Short mmCIF file of C-alpha atoms in Angstrom, two decimals:
data_model
loop_
_atom_site.label_atom_id
_atom_site.label_comp_id
_atom_site.label_asym_id
_atom_site.label_seq_id
_atom_site.Cartn_x
_atom_site.Cartn_y
_atom_site.Cartn_z
CA MET A 930 0.00 0.00 0.00
CA ASP A 931 1.54 3.31 -1.09
CA ALA A 932 1.52 6.42 1.08
CA LYS A 933 -1.38 8.02 -0.80
CA THR A 934 -3.60 4.97 -0.47
CA HIS A 935 -2.68 4.60 3.19
CA ALA A 936 -3.57 8.25 3.85
CA SER A 937 -6.93 7.83 2.09
CA HIS A 938 -7.64 4.72 4.14
CA LEU A 939 -6.87 6.56 7.38
CA LEU A 940 -9.06 9.50 6.33
CA PHE A 941 -11.98 7.17 5.54
CA ASN A 942 -11.66 5.39 8.88
CA SER A 943 -11.44 8.68 10.76
CA LYS A 944 -14.61 9.97 9.07
CA LYS A 945 -16.39 6.69 9.81
CA PHE A 946 -15.30 6.86 13.44
CA SER A 947 -16.40 10.49 13.66
CA TYR A 948 -19.81 9.65 12.15
CA GLN A 949 -20.36 6.76 14.55
CA GLY A 950 -19.22 8.88 17.45
CA SER A 951 -21.67 11.62 16.50
CA LEU A 952 -24.54 9.14 16.32
CA ARG A 953 -23.59 7.70 19.71
CA LEU A 954 -23.41 11.18 21.21
CA ALA A 955 -26.82 12.11 19.77
CA TRP A 956 -28.32 8.86 21.07
CA ASN A 957 -26.91 9.38 24.55
CA MET A 958 -28.25 12.94 24.62
CA LEU A 959 -31.73 11.72 23.68
CA VAL A 960 -31.65 8.96 26.30
CA GLU A 961 -30.50 11.37 29.01
CA HIS A 962 -32.94 14.14 28.05
CA GLN A 963 -36.19 12.29 27.39
CA ILE A 964 -38.21 15.22 28.75
CA GLU A 965 -36.46 18.24 27.28
CA ILE A 966 -35.80 17.14 23.68
CA PRO A 967 -39.30 15.74 22.95
CA LEU A 968 -40.86 18.76 24.68
CA ILE A 969 -38.97 21.12 22.36
CA ILE A 970 -40.25 19.18 19.33
CA ILE A 971 -43.82 19.16 20.65
CA LEU A 972 -43.77 22.90 21.38
CA ALA A 973 -42.36 23.58 17.91
CA ILE A 974 -45.22 21.64 16.31
CA ILE A 975 -47.85 23.36 18.46
CA THR A 976 -46.33 26.75 17.63
CA GLY A 977 -46.47 25.89 13.94
CA ASP A 978 -50.13 24.98 14.29
CA ILE A 979 -50.88 28.28 16.05
CA LEU A 980 -49.17 30.07 13.15
CA ARG A 981 -51.41 28.06 10.79
CA ILE A 982 -48.59 26.20 9.09
CA PRO A 983 -50.42 23.39 7.20
CA LEU A 984 -47.79 20.75 7.90
CA ALA A 985 -48.06 21.22 11.67
CA ALA A 986 -51.77 20.37 11.64
CA LYS A 987 -51.00 16.93 10.20
CA PHE A 988 -49.01 16.07 13.32
CA LEU A 989 -51.83 17.06 15.66
CA ARG A 990 -55.10 16.17 13.92
CA ILE A 991 -56.66 13.11 12.34
CA GLN A 992 -56.65 13.43 8.55
CA TYR A 993 -58.85 12.16 5.69
CA ARG A 994 -62.34 12.90 6.96
CA VAL A 995 -65.00 11.46 4.67
CA PRO A 996 -66.74 14.34 2.83
CA GLY A 997 -70.19 14.95 4.26
CA GLU A 998 -69.48 12.83 7.35
CA GLU A 999 -68.44 14.33 10.67
CA ASN A 1000 -67.23 11.16 12.34
CA LEU A 1001 -65.88 8.88 9.61
CA TYR A 1002 -62.30 8.84 8.39
CA LEU A 1003 -60.25 7.02 5.76
CA ASN A 1004 -56.57 6.14 5.94
CA GLY A 1005 -53.67 7.64 4.00
CA THR A 1006 -49.97 8.43 4.00
CA ASP A 1007 -50.45 11.63 6.02
CA ASP A 1008 -51.33 9.43 8.99
CA LEU A 1009 -47.58 8.92 9.37
CA TYR A 1010 -47.30 12.49 10.68
CA PHE A 1011 -49.80 11.79 13.45
CA ILE A 1012 -48.07 8.52 14.37
CA SER A 1013 -44.68 10.25 14.45
CA PHE A 1014 -46.03 12.92 16.78
CA TRP A 1015 -47.22 10.30 19.22
CA VAL A 1016 -43.88 8.49 19.17
CA VAL A 1017 -42.32 11.75 20.35
CA ALA A 1018 -45.22 12.52 22.70
CA PHE A 1019 -45.02 9.14 24.42
CA THR A 1020 -41.30 9.61 24.98
CA PHE A 1021 -42.04 12.90 26.75
CA ILE A 1022 -45.16 11.72 28.61
CA ARG A 1023 -43.47 8.57 29.85
CA ALA A 1024 -40.40 10.38 31.17
CA ALA A 1025 -42.44 13.23 32.69
CA VAL A 1026 -44.93 10.93 34.43
CA MET A 1027 -42.09 8.85 35.83
CA GLU A 1028 -40.15 11.86 37.08
CA TYR A 1029 -42.90 14.08 38.48
CA VAL A 1030 -45.71 11.68 39.39
CA LEU A 1031 -44.40 8.18 39.98
CA LYS A 1032 -41.04 8.98 41.54
CA PRO A 1033 -42.64 10.91 44.46
CA ILE A 1034 -45.03 7.99 44.97
CA ALA A 1035 -42.07 5.61 45.05
CA LYS A 1036 -40.23 7.70 47.64
CA HIS A 1037 -43.37 7.98 49.75
CA GLY A 1038 -43.75 4.21 49.50
CA GLY A 1039 -40.28 3.64 50.88
CA ILE A 1040 -38.50 2.60 47.68
CA ARG A 1041 -34.84 3.55 48.05
CA SER A 1042 -32.64 1.41 45.81
CA TYR A 1043 -32.05 2.52 42.23
CA ARG A 1044 -32.85 -0.90 40.79
CA THR A 1045 -36.20 -1.21 42.55
CA LEU A 1046 -37.06 2.40 41.72
CA HIS A 1047 -36.20 1.78 38.07
CA LYS A 1048 -38.52 -1.24 37.94
CA PHE A 1049 -41.33 0.48 39.82
CA LEU A 1050 -41.29 3.52 37.55
CA GLU A 1051 -41.38 1.42 34.39
CA GLN A 1052 -44.16 -0.90 35.56
CA SER A 1053 -46.27 1.89 37.04
CA TRP A 1054 -46.03 3.84 33.80
CA LEU A 1055 -47.11 0.75 31.87
CA PHE A 1056 -50.02 0.30 34.26
CA VAL A 1057 -51.14 3.89 33.62
CA TYR A 1058 -50.84 3.51 29.85
CA TYR A 1059 -52.45 0.08 29.59
CA ALA A 1060 -55.30 1.05 31.91
CA VAL A 1061 -56.16 3.98 29.65
CA SER A 1062 -55.61 2.18 26.34
CA TRP A 1063 -57.54 -0.92 27.43
CA SER A 1064 -60.47 1.23 28.61
CA ILE A 1065 -60.65 3.02 25.27
CA GLY A 1066 -60.23 -0.21 23.31
CA PHE A 1067 -62.91 -1.99 25.32
CA TYR A 1068 -65.30 0.93 24.85
CA ILE A 1069 -64.76 0.80 21.08
CA ILE A 1070 -65.26 -2.96 20.89
CA TYR A 1071 -68.28 -2.97 23.21
CA ASN A 1072 -70.03 -0.44 20.98
CA SER A 1073 -69.04 -2.11 17.72
CA PRO A 1074 -70.74 -4.77 15.57
CA PHE A 1075 -67.96 -7.29 16.28
CA TRP A 1076 -68.58 -7.33 20.04
CA ARG A 1077 -68.83 -11.08 20.78
CA ASN A 1078 -69.37 -11.75 17.08
CA THR A 1079 -66.22 -12.44 15.05
CA SER A 1080 -68.19 -12.76 11.82
CA HIS A 1081 -68.31 -8.96 11.72
CA PHE A 1082 -64.56 -8.94 11.23
CA TRP A 1083 -65.48 -9.83 7.64
CA ILE A 1084 -69.05 -8.71 7.01
CA ASP A 1085 -69.22 -5.56 4.84
CA TYR A 1086 -65.47 -5.66 4.15
CA PRO A 1087 -63.57 -3.48 3.26
CA HIS A 1088 -64.07 -1.27 6.31
CA LYS A 1089 -62.44 1.79 4.78
CA ALA A 1090 -64.27 4.45 6.78
CA ILE A 1091 -63.92 4.13 10.55
CA PRO A 1092 -65.08 6.40 13.40
CA HIS A 1093 -62.83 9.18 14.64
CA LEU A 1094 -62.18 7.50 18.01
CA SER A 1095 -61.32 4.17 16.38
CA LYS A 1096 -58.81 5.78 14.05
CA TRP A 1097 -57.33 7.91 16.84
CA TYR A 1098 -56.98 4.80 19.03
CA TYR A 1099 -55.35 2.80 16.25
CA LEU A 1100 -52.80 5.45 15.31
CA VAL A 1101 -51.94 6.28 18.92
CA GLN A 1102 -51.44 2.58 19.68
CA THR A 1103 -49.20 2.32 16.63
CA GLY A 1104 -47.17 5.24 17.95
CA PHE A 1105 -46.87 3.55 21.34
CA TRP A 1106 -45.62 0.27 19.91
CA LEU A 1107 -43.07 2.05 17.73
CA GLN A 1108 -41.91 4.11 20.72
CA GLN A 1109 -41.36 0.87 22.62
CA PHE A 1110 -38.44 0.08 20.31
CA PHE A 1111 -36.74 3.19 21.69
CA VAL A 1112 -37.50 2.08 25.25
CA LEU A 1113 -36.11 -1.42 24.65
CA HIS A 1114 -32.82 0.02 23.40
CA ALA A 1115 -32.59 2.98 25.79
CA GLU A 1116 -33.25 1.06 28.99
CA ASN A 1117 -31.28 -1.76 30.55
CA ARG A 1118 -31.40 -5.02 28.62
CA ARG A 1119 -33.76 -7.72 29.82
CA LYS A 1120 -32.83 -11.38 29.74
CA ASP A 1121 -35.66 -12.02 27.26
CA TYR A 1122 -34.62 -9.09 25.05
CA PRO A 1123 -34.57 -11.18 21.81
CA GLN A 1124 -38.09 -12.46 22.45
CA MET A 1125 -39.31 -8.94 23.21
CA ILE A 1126 -37.81 -7.61 19.97
CA VAL A 1127 -39.57 -10.34 17.99
CA HIS A 1128 -42.81 -9.66 19.87
CA HIS A 1129 -42.64 -5.92 19.16
CA VAL A 1130 -41.72 -6.40 15.48
CA VAL A 1131 -44.56 -8.87 14.91
CA THR A 1132 -47.10 -6.76 16.80
CA SER A 1133 -46.08 -3.62 14.90
CA LEU A 1134 -46.38 -5.50 11.60
CA MET A 1135 -49.81 -6.79 12.58
CA VAL A 1136 -51.05 -3.33 13.54
CA THR A 1137 -49.70 -1.50 10.49
CA CYS A 1138 -50.64 -4.17 7.95
CA SER A 1139 -54.18 -4.55 9.30
CA TYR A 1140 -54.56 -0.77 9.12
CA VAL A 1141 -53.36 -0.52 5.52
CA THR A 1142 -55.52 -3.45 4.38
CA TYR A 1143 -58.68 -2.26 6.21
CA PHE A 1144 -58.77 -5.10 8.75
CA THR A 1145 -58.77 -2.70 11.68
CA ARG A 1146 -61.52 -4.58 13.49
CA ILE A 1147 -59.16 -7.51 13.97
CA GLY A 1148 -56.33 -5.21 15.00
CA THR A 1149 -58.49 -3.42 17.56
CA ALA A 1150 -59.56 -6.73 19.09
CA VAL A 1151 -55.97 -7.95 19.34
CA LEU A 1152 -54.71 -4.72 20.91
CA CYS A 1153 -57.46 -4.78 23.53
CA ILE A 1154 -56.76 -8.44 24.29
CA MET A 1155 -53.05 -7.70 24.75
CA ASP A 1156 -53.72 -4.72 27.02
CA SER A 1157 -56.12 -6.61 29.30
CA ALA A 1158 -53.40 -8.92 30.62
CA ASP A 1159 -50.68 -6.28 30.56
CA VAL A 1160 -52.59 -3.87 32.78
CA VAL A 1161 -53.07 -6.53 35.48
CA LEU A 1162 -49.45 -7.67 35.25
CA ALA A 1163 -48.11 -4.12 35.55
CA LEU A 1164 -50.37 -3.48 38.55
CA ALA A 1165 -49.17 -6.63 40.30
CA LYS A 1166 -45.53 -5.70 39.76
CA SER A 1167 -46.07 -2.16 41.02
CA LEU A 1168 -47.77 -3.47 44.16
CA ARG A 1169 -44.88 -5.83 44.77
CA TYR A 1170 -42.31 -3.03 44.64
CA LEU A 1171 -44.43 -1.06 47.13
CA LYS A 1172 -44.40 -4.18 49.35
CA PHE A 1173 -48.16 -4.77 49.24
CA GLN A 1174 -47.37 -8.47 49.12
CA LYS A 1175 -50.77 -10.02 49.91
CA LEU A 1176 -52.62 -7.73 47.54
CA CYS A 1177 -49.99 -8.43 44.92
CA ASP A 1178 -50.54 -12.18 45.28
CA HIS A 1179 -54.28 -11.77 44.68
CA VAL A 1180 -53.72 -9.53 41.66
CA PHE A 1181 -51.18 -11.99 40.30
CA GLY A 1182 -53.75 -14.77 40.60
CA CYS A 1183 -56.17 -12.63 38.57
CA PHE A 1184 -53.41 -11.98 36.05
CA VAL A 1185 -52.86 -15.69 35.44
CA LEU A 1186 -56.57 -16.18 34.74
CA VAL A 1187 -56.81 -13.09 32.53
CA TRP A 1188 -53.69 -14.11 30.61
CA ALA A 1189 -54.94 -17.64 29.98
CA TYR A 1190 -58.39 -16.44 28.88
CA THR A 1191 -57.34 -13.51 26.68
CA ARG A 1192 -53.89 -14.45 25.38
CA HIS A 1193 -54.74 -18.04 24.58
CA TYR A 1194 -58.51 -18.63 24.35
CA LEU A 1195 -59.66 -15.32 22.83
CA PHE A 1196 -56.49 -14.99 20.78
CA PHE A 1197 -57.03 -18.48 19.37
CA MET A 1198 -60.64 -17.61 18.52
CA ILE A 1199 -59.40 -14.70 16.41
CA MET A 1200 -56.90 -17.00 14.68
CA TRP A 1201 -59.71 -19.47 14.02
CA SER A 1202 -61.84 -16.69 12.56
CA ILE A 1203 -59.02 -15.68 10.19
CA TRP A 1204 -58.54 -19.30 9.14
CA GLN A 1205 -62.19 -20.39 8.83
CA GLU A 1206 -64.71 -17.54 8.95
CA ALA A 1207 -62.89 -15.33 6.47
CA GLU A 1208 -63.56 -17.80 3.66
CA VAL A 1209 -67.23 -18.02 4.60
CA TYR A 1210 -67.94 -14.30 4.33
CA LEU A 1211 -65.34 -13.20 1.78
CA THR A 1212 -64.54 -14.14 -1.79
CA ILE A 1213 -61.09 -13.80 -3.29
CA ASP A 1214 -60.70 -10.28 -4.61
CA CYS A 1215 -57.12 -9.03 -4.56
CA ARG A 1216 -57.20 -5.51 -6.03
CA PRO A 1217 -55.08 -3.31 -3.74
CA MET A 1218 -55.60 -0.21 -5.88
CA GLN A 1219 -59.35 -0.55 -5.31
CA GLY A 1220 -58.91 -1.23 -1.59
CA LYS A 1221 -59.57 -4.97 -1.84
CA PHE A 1222 -57.01 -7.16 -0.06
CA ILE A 1223 -58.81 -10.50 -0.02
CA CYS A 1224 -56.19 -13.07 -0.96
CA HIS A 1225 -54.76 -16.26 0.51
CA GLU A 1226 -51.27 -14.76 0.72
CA LEU A 1227 -52.48 -12.06 3.13
CA GLN A 1228 -54.51 -14.61 5.08
CA TYR A 1229 -51.45 -16.83 5.54
CA PHE A 1230 -49.35 -13.79 6.44
CA PHE A 1231 -51.68 -12.81 9.27
CA ILE A 1232 -51.92 -16.40 10.50
CA ALA A 1233 -48.11 -16.58 10.57
CA LEU A 1234 -47.91 -13.38 12.62
CA PHE A 1235 -50.54 -14.66 15.05
CA ALA A 1236 -48.76 -18.01 15.33
CA ILE A 1237 -45.46 -16.32 16.20
CA LEU A 1238 -47.16 -14.24 18.87
CA GLN A 1239 -48.91 -17.32 20.26
CA VAL A 1240 -45.63 -19.24 20.51
CA LEU A 1241 -44.02 -16.36 22.40
CA MET A 1242 -46.99 -16.06 24.75
CA LEU A 1243 -47.00 -19.81 25.40
CA TYR A 1244 -43.30 -19.59 26.24
CA TRP A 1245 -43.93 -16.80 28.76
CA PHE A 1246 -46.97 -18.56 30.19
CA ALA A 1247 -44.88 -21.70 30.69
CA GLN A 1248 -42.39 -19.64 32.72
CA ILE A 1249 -45.22 -18.28 34.86
CA ILE A 1250 -46.62 -21.77 35.48
CA ARG A 1251 -43.14 -23.05 36.34
CA VAL A 1252 -42.70 -20.37 39.01
CA ILE A 1253 -46.17 -21.03 40.44
CA THR A 1254 -45.42 -24.76 40.60
CA GLN A 1255 -42.14 -24.18 42.41
CA VAL A 1256 -43.78 -21.87 44.94
CA ILE A 1257 -46.64 -24.30 45.61
CA ARG A 1258 -44.08 -27.03 46.27
CA GLY A 1259 -42.34 -24.73 48.72
CA SER A 1260 -38.99 -24.79 46.96
CA GLU A 1261 -36.76 -21.93 45.98
CA ALA A 1262 -37.82 -20.54 42.64
CA ALA A 1263 -35.58 -18.78 40.20
CA ASP A 1264 -36.70 -15.65 38.51
CA CYS A 1265 -36.81 -17.03 35.00
CA ARG A 1266 -36.28 -13.67 33.30
CA SER A 1267 -33.81 -11.94 35.61
CA GLU A 1268 -30.09 -11.66 35.10
CA SER A 1269 -29.26 -10.54 38.59
CA GLU A 1270 -31.72 -12.13 41.01
CA SER A 1271 -31.23 -15.74 40.11
CA GLN A 1272 -32.02 -17.54 43.36
CA VAL A 1273 -34.23 -16.12 46.11
CA ASN A 1274 -37.00 -17.19 48.43
CA MET A 1275 -40.18 -15.70 47.06
CA SER A 1276 -43.93 -15.67 46.87
CA LEU A 1277 -45.85 -16.02 43.63
CA THR A 1278 -44.87 -12.51 42.70
CA LEU A 1279 -41.15 -12.97 42.16
CA ALA A 1280 -42.02 -13.78 38.58
CA LEU A 1281 -43.38 -10.27 38.34
CA GLY A 1282 -40.23 -8.45 39.35
CA SER A 1283 -38.08 -9.30 36.38
CA ASP A 1284 -39.47 -7.24 33.57
CA SER A 1285 -36.84 -4.55 33.73
CA SER A 1286 -33.95 -6.53 35.18
CA GLU A 1287 -30.63 -5.05 34.30
CA ALA A 1288 -27.90 -7.09 32.70
CA PRO A 1289 -24.48 -6.64 34.29
CA GLY A 1290 -22.65 -3.62 32.99
CA ASN A 1291 -25.70 -2.10 31.37
CA GLU A 1292 -26.63 0.51 33.95
CA ARG A 1293 -27.64 3.82 32.38
CA LYS A 1294 -28.67 7.15 33.63
CA ARG A 1295 -32.43 7.71 33.61
CA GLN A 1296 -33.94 11.07 32.85
#
C-alpha cells in the first residue's frame, strides 16, 4: 500500500469513526434528556399549528375525513405524521410521568434502591398507559358490531371508513408500539430481550398491515386483548415493589386467569376466525388499488404473525406456570427472566419483578 492509499484509508476510517461517534453522542443525549428534547419538538409543532402552518396540523389532527361525514375517516400516507407525533409525545409523557408523578409515589412508598425504583417507575407507567388504552379499546369494541361476534370482522369488508375515536386509538397505539423500540434500546437489557424484539416487530407489523388493508376490526380486538393482561401484570408488579405483598398475590392470581383467557382462548378464537370464517364471508378479490385485499397470501401472512405471537406467549406462560409450581411445592424458585436475582425465596410474585432486570454492565442514567 503506497503512502497516498494509506492516507486515504486513514481518512476514511477517521470519518467513519467520527460519524459513529456523533450518532452515539446524539443517542446518549436523547436517552439522558427524554423530557427536554421531545418537549422542544412538541412545542415547535404546536407553535407551527398556532401560526397556521399546514404541515403542523398533520401532526396534531386526524386526517382524511370522509366528505359529508363528521365522524368517519379514511386512511392515507399523512397518517404517518400523526403517528410520528405520538412516538415523540409518548417519549415525553413517559419520562415526565415517571419523574414528576411516579417517583414521588415511590419515595413515599419507601423505595430507596435505584434498581427497585427503576422497575417500579417502568411498571407503574405501563399500568397507567395500559389502563387507559384498554379502557378506550374496550369501549370501542363494546359499541361495535364485532362485540362477541367475530363474523363482523369480515361482514361488509372493506371497512375503509372508521369512526374518529377508532382511528385515533389505532394510530396512537401504533405510535406507542413504535416508541417501545426506543424504550427497549434505551433502557437496561432484559434477559428475554430477543423475544421482546420479535414480539414488538410482529405486533407492529400486525397493527400497520391490518390498518393498511382495512382489517382494523381484527387489529383493535388484538390490541385490547393484549392490554387486558398487561394492565393486570403491571399493577401486580407495582404493588410488589411497594411491598403490598398479599394484595400483589391476589392480583397476580387474577393476572394468570386473565392471561390464559385472553392471550390463549380469545387470541385463538381470532386465529380461528381468520382461518375459517374469512372464507365463509369473503370471496377472493385481490385488487389493492381498489382497496380490496382478499387473498390467501395475506390470510397466511396474518396467521403466521398470530402463530409467532402465540408461541411467544405460550413460552412466557410456561415460565409463569413453572414459578407457580415451584412456589406451591415450597422450593426456591428462580426468577426465569432476571439476570441478577437468580435464586431467592419468594412468593408467587417474584415472577413479576423481572421485567426490567438489568444485565451486568448495562446501567444507564435515567432522565
